[in-house]
Amino acid sequence: MRPLRHPFRSLPPEVAVLTAVAFSVALGFGIVAPAIPVFAKDFGVSNFAAGAVISVFALVRFVSAPVAGRMVNRLGERTVLAVGIGIVGVSSLLAGLSGDYLQLLVLRGIGGFGSAMFTVSSFALLLRVVAPDQRGRATGTYQTGFLLGGIAGPAFGGPLTAWSLRAPFFVYAATLLVAGAVATVFLARTSLREHEVAAGTAGHSPTSLGDALRSAAYRAAVVNNFAVGWAIFGVRSSLIPLFVVEGLRLGASWTGAGLVVSAVVQAITLVPAGRLVDTRGRRPFLRAGAVVALLAAVTMAVAGSAPLFLVAMALYGVGSALLGVSTSAVVGDVIGGRGGTPVAAFQMASDAGAFIGPLVAGALVDAASFEVAFLATAAVSAIAVATTVPMPETRLAAAVPAGSTGHTPTGT
């Protein structure tokens, strides 16, 4: 196992490349996101139809993730990554040239398929090129790239949308072109075999989803990723703006302040959390992240003032960071760095939570109150906490001697 004396310097250069790609992709998406519903409305459609342009991307991305996982197993991570970015880039360019609503809808759906290919393949490649004792730090660095790109994107996207509704699509395509070029040029020379030998995982064959699901640790990672999607990617994005204005009776600017607090805290926490996960173990920080996410939801349910609201948003940032690095490291441990379909299922769990969470929370607000909606979110987090109780530690069990003929998931 590699020494941790200089933990951040010891990461393979491919981690920096994938982080740069993640930043470019997130930056472009953040730029185009404000323009999508407005551009759709420009075709004279209803609000529901405009929202469908956003939903079709997420829906196609979700249903095509298993296909992307199988493609990774058959074609390899780098090929699927490059093709996926290419599909999103070309479809975005053509979407900016759409002559009617149907063209825009179809092209965004095609982009969702490319996004699934990129997401699954890039994460699978990240897990494959790092050693078991680097998975937390590598994941933290990679997710920081996504986070910073996501923060910077809207800052450019808003003014650009005000200037032209089509320009953001072209800029998004350009950022994807840069990401695809970086990935193709710098990853083409990567010797996956050398990385696997150095990591002691050269004998691992791709792990099937069935084998992964036999692991209590993998199941805990999947359930917690669902809870992250529900609470952090779903409810936080959809319910918080309404809660601030209608529940707390504050100005809309407080929504932005809360989101900034959450993002900054998450960015500060990610890399140290990755180091702790690599040195102290996955289980304690996965469990801690689940508990913090639960506390965030409960705090939001009882928040009646701006300071308590900001505390809850900060807790969301900490919980998201801890869960992001620990669950990813667990998945890498269980699959031994190889397995497209378990990675796809893990990603799908978050997408499913992000899709279902806002719908359930919104219905509960309509039928009861914001407090009930946040308590329901807390209940989902409580279930996620419960899955961490029986899970074993996977960090020390992650390395299998090189030369073994297969891989048996740890933590069964």
CSV table of C-alpha atoms in Angstrom, one decimal:
chain,number,residue,atom,x,y,z
A,1,MET,CA,0.0,0.0,0.0
A,2,ARG,CA,1.3,3.4,-0.9
A,3,PRO,CA,2.6,5.7,1.9
A,4,LEU,CA,0.6,8.7,3.0
A,5,ARG,CA,3.5,10.9,4.0
A,6,HIS,CA,2.6,13.3,1.1
A,7,PRO,CA,-1.0,12.3,0.5
A,8,PHE,CA,-2.0,14.9,-2.1
A,9,ARG,CA,1.2,14.8,-4.1
A,10,SER,CA,0.9,11.0,-4.4
A,11,LEU,CA,-2.3,11.0,-6.5
A,12,PRO,CA,-1.8,9.9,-10.1
A,13,PRO,CA,-1.8,12.7,-12.7
A,14,GLU,CA,-5.0,11.2,-14.2
A,15,VAL,CA,-6.9,12.5,-11.1
A,16,ALA,CA,-5.9,16.0,-12.0
A,17,VAL,CA,-7.0,15.4,-15.6
A,18,LEU,CA,-10.4,14.0,-14.6
A,19,THR,CA,-10.8,16.9,-12.1
A,20,ALA,CA,-10.2,19.4,-14.9
A,21,VAL,CA,-12.6,17.6,-17.1
A,22,ALA,CA,-15.2,17.6,-14.3
A,23,PHE,CA,-14.7,21.3,-13.8
A,24,SER,CA,-15.2,22.1,-17.5
A,25,VAL,CA,-18.3,20.0,-17.8
A,26,ALA,CA,-19.9,21.5,-14.6
A,27,LEU,CA,-18.9,25.0,-15.7
A,28,GLY,CA,-20.6,24.6,-19.1
A,29,PHE,CA,-23.7,23.0,-17.5
A,30,GLY,CA,-23.9,25.9,-15.0
A,31,ILE,CA,-23.7,28.4,-17.9
A,32,VAL,CA,-26.5,26.7,-20.0
A,33,ALA,CA,-28.9,25.8,-17.1
A,34,PRO,CA,-30.4,29.3,-16.6
A,35,ALA,CA,-31.1,29.5,-20.4
A,36,ILE,CA,-32.9,26.2,-20.9
A,37,PRO,CA,-36.4,27.0,-19.6
A,38,VAL,CA,-36.3,30.5,-20.9
A,39,PHE,CA,-35.2,29.3,-24.4
A,40,ALA,CA,-38.0,26.7,-24.4
A,41,LYS,CA,-40.6,29.3,-23.4
A,42,ASP,CA,-39.4,31.4,-26.4
A,43,PHE,CA,-41.1,28.8,-28.6
A,44,GLY,CA,-44.4,29.7,-27.1
A,45,VAL,CA,-44.9,26.6,-25.0
A,46,SER,CA,-46.4,26.3,-21.5
A,47,ASN,CA,-44.4,26.3,-18.2
A,48,PHE,CA,-44.9,22.5,-18.0
A,49,ALA,CA,-43.4,22.0,-21.4
A,50,ALA,CA,-40.5,24.2,-20.6
A,51,GLY,CA,-39.9,22.2,-17.4
A,52,ALA,CA,-40.0,19.0,-19.5
A,53,VAL,CA,-36.9,20.1,-21.4
A,54,ILE,CA,-35.0,19.9,-18.1
A,55,SER,CA,-36.7,16.7,-17.0
A,56,VAL,CA,-36.1,14.8,-20.2
A,57,PHE,CA,-32.3,15.3,-19.7
A,58,ALA,CA,-32.5,13.8,-16.2
A,59,LEU,CA,-34.9,11.0,-17.2
A,60,VAL,CA,-32.8,9.8,-20.1
A,61,ARG,CA,-29.7,10.1,-18.1
A,62,PHE,CA,-31.3,7.9,-15.4
A,63,VAL,CA,-32.7,5.2,-17.6
A,64,SER,CA,-29.5,4.9,-19.8
A,65,ALA,CA,-27.1,4.6,-16.9
A,66,PRO,CA,-27.2,0.7,-16.9
A,67,VAL,CA,-26.4,0.8,-20.6
A,68,ALA,CA,-23.5,3.1,-19.9
A,69,GLY,CA,-22.3,0.7,-17.3
A,70,ARG,CA,-22.3,-2.2,-19.7
A,71,MET,CA,-20.5,-0.1,-22.3
A,72,VAL,CA,-17.7,0.6,-19.8
A,73,ASN,CA,-17.3,-3.1,-19.2
A,74,ARG,CA,-17.2,-3.8,-23.0
A,75,LEU,CA,-15.5,-0.8,-24.5
A,76,GLY,CA,-13.4,0.6,-21.7
A,77,GLU,CA,-13.7,3.8,-19.6
A,78,ARG,CA,-11.8,6.1,-21.9
A,79,THR,CA,-13.7,5.3,-25.0
A,80,VAL,CA,-17.1,5.7,-23.3
A,81,LEU,CA,-15.9,9.0,-21.7
A,82,ALA,CA,-14.8,10.6,-24.9
A,83,VAL,CA,-17.9,9.5,-26.9
A,84,GLY,CA,-20.2,10.6,-24.0
A,85,ILE,CA,-18.7,14.1,-23.9
A,86,GLY,CA,-18.9,14.2,-27.7
A,87,ILE,CA,-22.6,13.4,-27.7
A,88,VAL,CA,-23.4,16.0,-25.1
A,89,GLY,CA,-21.3,18.6,-26.9
A,90,VAL,CA,-22.8,18.0,-30.4
A,91,SER,CA,-26.3,17.8,-29.0
A,92,SER,CA,-25.8,21.0,-27.1
A,93,LEU,CA,-24.5,22.8,-30.2
A,94,LEU,CA,-27.5,21.6,-32.2
A,95,ALA,CA,-29.9,22.5,-29.4
A,96,GLY,CA,-28.7,26.1,-29.7
A,97,LEU,CA,-29.6,26.0,-33.3
A,98,SER,CA,-33.1,24.4,-32.7
A,99,GLY,CA,-35.8,25.8,-34.9
A,100,ASP,CA,-38.7,24.5,-32.7
A,101,TYR,CA,-39.6,23.1,-29.3
A,102,LEU,CA,-39.6,19.4,-30.4
A,103,GLN,CA,-36.0,19.7,-31.7
A,104,LEU,CA,-34.9,21.2,-28.5
A,105,LEU,CA,-36.6,18.5,-26.4
A,106,VAL,CA,-35.2,15.6,-28.5
A,107,LEU,CA,-31.7,17.0,-28.5
A,108,ARG,CA,-31.7,17.5,-24.7
A,109,GLY,CA,-32.8,13.9,-24.4
A,110,ILE,CA,-29.8,12.8,-26.5
A,111,GLY,CA,-27.6,14.9,-24.3
A,112,GLY,CA,-28.9,13.0,-21.3
A,113,PHE,CA,-27.6,9.8,-22.8
A,114,GLY,CA,-24.2,11.3,-23.3
A,115,SER,CA,-24.2,12.6,-19.8
A,116,ALA,CA,-24.8,9.1,-18.4
A,117,MET,CA,-21.9,7.8,-20.4
A,118,PHE,CA,-19.6,10.5,-19.2
A,119,THR,CA,-20.6,10.3,-15.5
A,120,VAL,CA,-20.4,6.5,-15.2
A,121,SER,CA,-17.1,6.2,-17.2
A,122,SER,CA,-15.3,9.1,-15.6
A,123,PHE,CA,-16.0,7.8,-12.1
A,124,ALA,CA,-15.2,4.2,-13.0
A,125,LEU,CA,-11.9,5.4,-14.5
A,126,LEU,CA,-11.1,7.4,-11.4
A,127,LEU,CA,-11.6,4.4,-9.2
A,128,ARG,CA,-9.5,2.3,-11.5
A,129,VAL,CA,-6.4,4.4,-11.6
A,130,VAL,CA,-5.9,5.1,-7.9
A,131,ALA,CA,-4.7,2.8,-5.2
A,132,PRO,CA,-7.1,1.6,-2.4
A,133,ASP,CA,-5.5,4.1,0.0
A,134,GLN,CA,-6.1,7.0,-2.4
A,135,ARG,CA,-9.8,6.6,-3.2
A,136,GLY,CA,-11.1,9.1,-0.6
A,137,ARG,CA,-8.7,11.8,-1.6
A,138,ALA,CA,-9.1,11.2,-5.3
A,139,THR,CA,-12.9,11.4,-5.0
A,140,GLY,CA,-12.7,14.5,-2.9
A,141,THR,CA,-10.5,16.2,-5.5
A,142,TYR,CA,-12.7,15.1,-8.3
A,143,GLN,CA,-15.9,16.3,-6.7
A,144,THR,CA,-14.3,19.6,-5.9
A,145,GLY,CA,-13.8,20.1,-9.6
A,146,PHE,CA,-17.5,19.5,-10.2
A,147,LEU,CA,-18.5,21.8,-7.3
A,148,LEU,CA,-16.3,24.7,-8.3
A,149,GLY,CA,-17.5,24.5,-11.9
A,150,GLY,CA,-21.1,24.4,-10.8
A,151,ILE,CA,-20.5,27.5,-8.6
A,152,ALA,CA,-18.8,29.5,-11.4
A,153,GLY,CA,-21.1,28.5,-14.2
A,154,PRO,CA,-24.3,30.4,-13.2
A,155,ALA,CA,-22.2,33.5,-12.6
A,156,PHE,CA,-21.5,33.6,-16.4
A,157,GLY,CA,-24.7,31.9,-17.5
A,158,GLY,CA,-27.1,34.6,-16.1
A,159,PRO,CA,-25.5,37.6,-18.0
A,160,LEU,CA,-25.0,35.5,-21.1
A,161,THR,CA,-28.6,34.4,-21.2
A,162,ALA,CA,-29.7,38.0,-20.9
A,163,TRP,CA,-27.6,38.8,-23.9
A,164,SER,CA,-28.6,35.8,-26.0
A,165,LEU,CA,-30.8,32.7,-25.4
A,166,ARG,CA,-28.8,30.6,-27.8
A,167,ALA,CA,-25.3,31.7,-26.8
A,168,PRO,CA,-25.1,29.6,-23.6
A,169,PHE,CA,-25.6,26.4,-25.6
A,170,PHE,CA,-22.7,27.3,-27.9
A,171,VAL,CA,-20.5,28.1,-24.9
A,172,TYR,CA,-21.5,24.8,-23.2
A,173,ALA,CA,-20.5,23.0,-26.4
A,174,ALA,CA,-17.2,24.8,-26.4
A,175,THR,CA,-16.4,23.8,-22.7
A,176,LEU,CA,-17.3,20.2,-23.6
A,177,LEU,CA,-15.0,20.4,-26.6
A,178,VAL,CA,-12.2,21.5,-24.2
A,179,ALA,CA,-13.0,18.8,-21.7
A,180,GLY,CA,-13.1,16.1,-24.5
A,181,ALA,CA,-9.8,17.3,-25.9
A,182,VAL,CA,-8.2,17.2,-22.5
A,183,ALA,CA,-9.5,13.8,-21.8
A,184,THR,CA,-8.5,12.4,-25.2
A,185,VAL,CA,-5.0,13.8,-25.2
A,186,PHE,CA,-3.9,13.3,-21.6
A,187,LEU,CA,-5.6,10.0,-20.9
A,188,ALA,CA,-4.7,8.3,-24.2
A,189,ARG,CA,-1.2,7.4,-22.9
A,190,THR,CA,-2.4,6.2,-19.5
A,191,SER,CA,-1.4,2.6,-18.9
A,192,LEU,CA,-4.2,1.2,-16.9
A,193,ARG,CA,-2.3,-2.0,-16.4
A,194,GLU,CA,0.6,-0.2,-14.7
A,195,HIS,CA,-1.8,1.6,-12.4
A,196,GLU,CA,-3.5,-1.7,-11.5
A,197,VAL,CA,-0.1,-3.4,-10.8
A,198,ALA,CA,1.0,-0.5,-8.6
A,199,ALA,CA,-2.3,-0.5,-6.7
A,200,GLY,CA,-2.3,-4.3,-6.3
A,201,THR,CA,-5.5,-4.7,-8.2
A,202,ALA,CA,-4.2,-6.1,-11.4
A,203,GLY,CA,-5.9,-9.5,-10.9
A,204,HIS,CA,-9.4,-8.0,-10.4
A,205,SER,CA,-12.0,-8.8,-13.0
A,206,PRO,CA,-15.0,-6.4,-13.3
A,207,THR,CA,-17.5,-6.9,-10.4
A,208,SER,CA,-21.1,-7.6,-11.4
A,209,LEU,CA,-24.0,-5.7,-9.8
A,210,GLY,CA,-25.2,-8.9,-8.2
A,211,ASP,CA,-21.9,-9.5,-6.5
A,212,ALA,CA,-21.8,-5.9,-5.3
A,213,LEU,CA,-25.3,-6.0,-3.9
A,214,ARG,CA,-24.3,-8.9,-1.6
A,215,SER,CA,-22.0,-6.5,0.2
A,216,ALA,CA,-23.6,-4.7,3.2
A,217,ALA,CA,-21.1,-1.8,2.6
A,218,TYR,CA,-22.2,-1.4,-1.0
A,219,ARG,CA,-25.8,-1.4,-0.1
A,220,ALA,CA,-25.2,1.3,2.6
A,221,ALA,CA,-23.3,3.4,0.0
A,222,VAL,CA,-26.2,3.1,-2.5
A,223,VAL,CA,-28.9,4.0,0.1
A,224,ASN,CA,-26.9,6.9,1.4
A,225,ASN,CA,-26.4,8.1,-2.2
A,226,PHE,CA,-30.1,8.0,-2.7
A,227,ALA,CA,-30.6,10.1,0.5
A,228,VAL,CA,-28.0,12.6,-0.8
A,229,GLY,CA,-29.9,12.9,-4.1
A,230,TRP,CA,-33.2,13.3,-2.2
A,231,ALA,CA,-32.0,15.9,0.3
A,232,ILE,CA,-29.1,17.7,-1.2
A,233,PHE,CA,-29.6,17.6,-5.0
A,234,GLY,CA,-33.4,17.4,-4.9
A,235,VAL,CA,-35.1,19.0,-1.9
A,236,ARG,CA,-32.3,21.6,-1.2
A,237,SER,CA,-32.6,22.9,-4.8
A,238,SER,CA,-36.3,22.8,-5.2
A,239,LEU,CA,-37.8,23.5,-1.7
A,240,ILE,CA,-35.3,25.9,-0.2
A,241,PRO,CA,-36.1,28.9,-2.5
A,242,LEU,CA,-39.8,28.5,-1.6
A,243,PHE,CA,-39.1,27.9,2.1
A,244,VAL,CA,-37.0,31.1,2.4
A,245,VAL,CA,-39.7,33.3,0.8
A,246,GLU,CA,-42.9,31.6,1.9
A,247,GLY,CA,-41.9,29.9,5.2
A,248,LEU,CA,-39.3,32.3,6.7
A,249,ARG,CA,-40.7,35.4,5.0
A,250,LEU,CA,-37.2,36.5,3.9
A,251,GLY,CA,-36.0,38.1,0.7
A,252,ALA,CA,-35.0,35.8,-2.2
A,253,SER,CA,-31.4,36.9,-1.7
A,254,TRP,CA,-31.3,34.7,1.4
A,255,THR,CA,-31.7,31.7,-0.8
A,256,GLY,CA,-28.5,32.6,-2.6
A,257,ALA,CA,-26.7,33.3,0.7
A,258,GLY,CA,-27.7,29.8,1.9
A,259,LEU,CA,-26.6,28.1,-1.2
A,260,VAL,CA,-23.3,29.9,-1.1
A,261,VAL,CA,-22.7,28.9,2.5
A,262,SER,CA,-23.5,25.3,1.7
A,263,ALA,CA,-21.2,25.2,-1.3
A,264,VAL,CA,-18.3,27.0,0.4
A,265,VAL,CA,-18.5,24.6,3.5
A,266,GLN,CA,-18.7,21.6,1.2
A,267,ALA,CA,-15.7,22.8,-0.9
A,268,ILE,CA,-13.6,23.4,2.3
A,269,THR,CA,-14.6,20.0,3.7
A,270,LEU,CA,-14.2,17.7,0.7
A,271,VAL,CA,-10.4,17.3,0.5
A,272,PRO,CA,-9.8,17.0,4.3
A,273,ALA,CA,-12.7,14.5,4.4
A,274,GLY,CA,-11.0,12.5,1.6
A,275,ARG,CA,-7.8,12.3,3.6
A,276,LEU,CA,-9.6,11.2,6.7
A,277,VAL,CA,-11.5,8.5,4.8
A,278,ASP,CA,-8.2,7.2,3.4
A,279,THR,CA,-6.4,7.2,6.8
A,280,ARG,CA,-9.1,6.5,9.4
A,281,GLY,CA,-11.6,4.4,7.5
A,282,ARG,CA,-14.7,4.6,5.4
A,283,ARG,CA,-17.4,3.5,7.9
A,284,PRO,CA,-17.0,6.2,10.6
A,285,PHE,CA,-17.2,9.1,8.1
A,286,LEU,CA,-20.0,7.6,6.1
A,287,ARG,CA,-21.9,7.2,9.3
A,288,ALA,CA,-21.0,10.7,10.4
A,289,GLY,CA,-22.1,12.2,7.1
A,290,ALA,CA,-25.4,10.4,7.3
A,291,VAL,CA,-26.0,11.7,10.8
A,292,VAL,CA,-25.0,15.3,9.8
A,293,ALA,CA,-27.5,15.1,6.8
A,294,LEU,CA,-30.2,14.0,9.2
A,295,LEU,CA,-29.4,16.9,11.6
A,296,ALA,CA,-29.5,19.3,8.7
A,297,ALA,CA,-33.0,18.2,7.7
A,298,VAL,CA,-34.2,18.4,11.4
A,299,THR,CA,-32.6,21.8,11.8
A,300,MET,CA,-34.3,23.0,8.6
A,301,ALA,CA,-37.7,21.7,9.9
A,302,VAL,CA,-37.4,23.8,13.1
A,303,ALA,CA,-35.7,26.8,11.6
A,304,GLY,CA,-37.7,30.0,12.1
A,305,SER,CA,-35.0,32.5,11.5
A,306,ALA,CA,-32.2,33.3,9.1
A,307,PRO,CA,-29.3,32.3,11.4
A,308,LEU,CA,-30.7,28.8,12.0
A,309,PHE,CA,-31.4,28.5,8.3
A,310,LEU,CA,-27.8,29.2,7.5
A,311,VAL,CA,-26.7,26.7,10.1
A,312,ALA,CA,-28.8,24.0,8.4
A,313,MET,CA,-27.3,24.9,5.0
A,314,ALA,CA,-23.8,24.6,6.5
A,315,LEU,CA,-24.7,21.2,7.9
A,316,TYR,CA,-25.9,20.2,4.4
A,317,GLY,CA,-22.5,21.2,3.1
A,318,VAL,CA,-20.6,19.1,5.6
A,319,GLY,CA,-22.9,16.1,5.2
A,320,SER,CA,-22.6,16.2,1.4
A,321,ALA,CA,-18.8,16.3,1.6
A,322,LEU,CA,-18.5,13.4,4.1
A,323,LEU,CA,-21.0,11.2,2.2
A,324,GLY,CA,-19.6,12.1,-1.2
A,325,VAL,CA,-16.1,10.8,-0.5
A,326,SER,CA,-16.9,8.0,1.9
A,327,THR,CA,-19.6,6.3,-0.3
A,328,SER,CA,-17.4,6.6,-3.4
A,329,ALA,CA,-14.5,5.0,-1.6
A,330,VAL,CA,-16.7,2.2,-0.4
A,331,VAL,CA,-17.9,1.5,-3.9
A,332,GLY,CA,-14.3,1.5,-5.1
A,333,ASP,CA,-13.3,-1.0,-2.3
A,334,VAL,CA,-16.2,-3.3,-3.0
A,335,ILE,CA,-15.6,-3.5,-6.8
A,336,GLY,CA,-11.8,-3.5,-6.5
A,337,GLY,CA,-11.7,-0.5,-8.9
A,338,ARG,CA,-13.4,-2.5,-11.7
A,339,GLY,CA,-17.1,-2.7,-12.5
A,340,GLY,CA,-19.2,-0.5,-14.7
A,341,THR,CA,-22.6,-1.7,-13.7
A,342,PRO,CA,-22.2,-1.3,-9.9
A,343,VAL,CA,-20.9,2.3,-10.6
A,344,ALA,CA,-23.9,2.9,-12.8
A,345,ALA,CA,-26.3,1.7,-10.1
A,346,PHE,CA,-24.6,3.8,-7.5
A,347,GLN,CA,-25.0,6.9,-9.7
A,348,MET,CA,-28.6,6.0,-10.5
A,349,ALA,CA,-29.5,6.0,-6.8
A,350,SER,CA,-28.6,9.7,-6.5
A,351,ASP,CA,-30.5,10.5,-9.6
A,352,ALA,CA,-33.5,8.7,-8.3
A,353,GLY,CA,-33.4,10.5,-5.0
A,354,ALA,CA,-33.1,13.9,-6.9
A,355,PHE,CA,-36.1,13.0,-9.0
A,356,ILE,CA,-38.4,11.6,-6.3
A,357,GLY,CA,-37.4,13.9,-3.4
A,358,PRO,CA,-38.8,17.2,-4.8
A,359,LEU,CA,-42.0,15.5,-5.9
A,360,VAL,CA,-42.7,14.0,-2.4
A,361,ALA,CA,-41.6,17.1,-0.6
A,362,GLY,CA,-43.6,19.4,-2.8
A,363,ALA,CA,-46.7,17.3,-2.3
A,364,LEU,CA,-46.2,17.3,1.5
A,365,VAL,CA,-45.9,21.1,1.5
A,366,ASP,CA,-49.1,21.4,-0.4
A,367,ALA,CA,-50.9,18.9,1.9
A,368,ALA,CA,-49.3,19.9,5.2
A,369,SER,CA,-46.4,22.2,5.7
A,370,PHE,CA,-42.7,22.9,5.0
A,371,GLU,CA,-41.9,21.4,8.4
A,372,VAL,CA,-43.5,18.0,7.5
A,373,ALA,CA,-41.6,18.0,4.2
A,374,PHE,CA,-38.3,18.5,5.9
A,375,LEU,CA,-39.1,15.9,8.5
A,376,ALA,CA,-39.9,13.4,5.7
A,377,THR,CA,-36.5,14.2,4.3
A,378,ALA,CA,-35.0,13.6,7.8
A,379,ALA,CA,-36.8,10.2,7.8
A,380,VAL,CA,-35.1,9.2,4.6
A,381,SER,CA,-31.7,10.2,6.1
A,382,ALA,CA,-32.6,8.2,9.2
A,383,ILE,CA,-33.0,5.1,7.1
A,384,ALA,CA,-29.7,5.8,5.4
A,385,VAL,CA,-28.1,6.1,8.9
A,386,ALA,CA,-29.5,2.7,9.8
A,387,THR,CA,-27.8,1.0,6.8
A,388,THR,CA,-24.4,2.1,8.2
A,389,VAL,CA,-24.9,0.1,11.4
A,390,PRO,CA,-24.3,-3.4,10.0
A,391,MET,CA,-21.8,-2.4,7.4
A,392,PRO,CA,-18.2,-3.5,7.9
A,393,GLU,CA,-15.1,-1.4,7.3
A,394,THR,CA,-13.8,-1.8,3.8
A,395,ARG,CA,-10.6,0.2,3.7
A,396,LEU,CA,-8.2,-2.5,5.0
A,397,ALA,CA,-10.0,-5.2,3.1
A,398,ALA,CA,-9.9,-3.3,-0.2
A,399,ALA,CA,-6.5,-4.6,-1.4
A,400,VAL,CA,-6.4,-8.1,-2.9
A,401,PRO,CA,-3.0,-9.5,-3.8
A,402,ALA,CA,-2.0,-8.9,-7.4
A,403,GLY,CA,-2.2,-12.0,-9.5
A,404,SER,CA,-5.5,-13.3,-8.1
A,405,THR,CA,-7.9,-14.5,-10.7
A,406,GLY,CA,-10.9,-12.6,-9.5
A,407,HIS,CA,-12.4,-10.4,-7.0
A,408,THR,CA,-14.8,-11.1,-4.2
A,409,PRO,CA,-16.7,-8.1,-2.9
A,410,THR,CA,-15.7,-7.1,0.6
A,411,GLY,CA,-18.1,-6.5,3.4
A,412,THR,CA,-20.6,-9.2,2.8
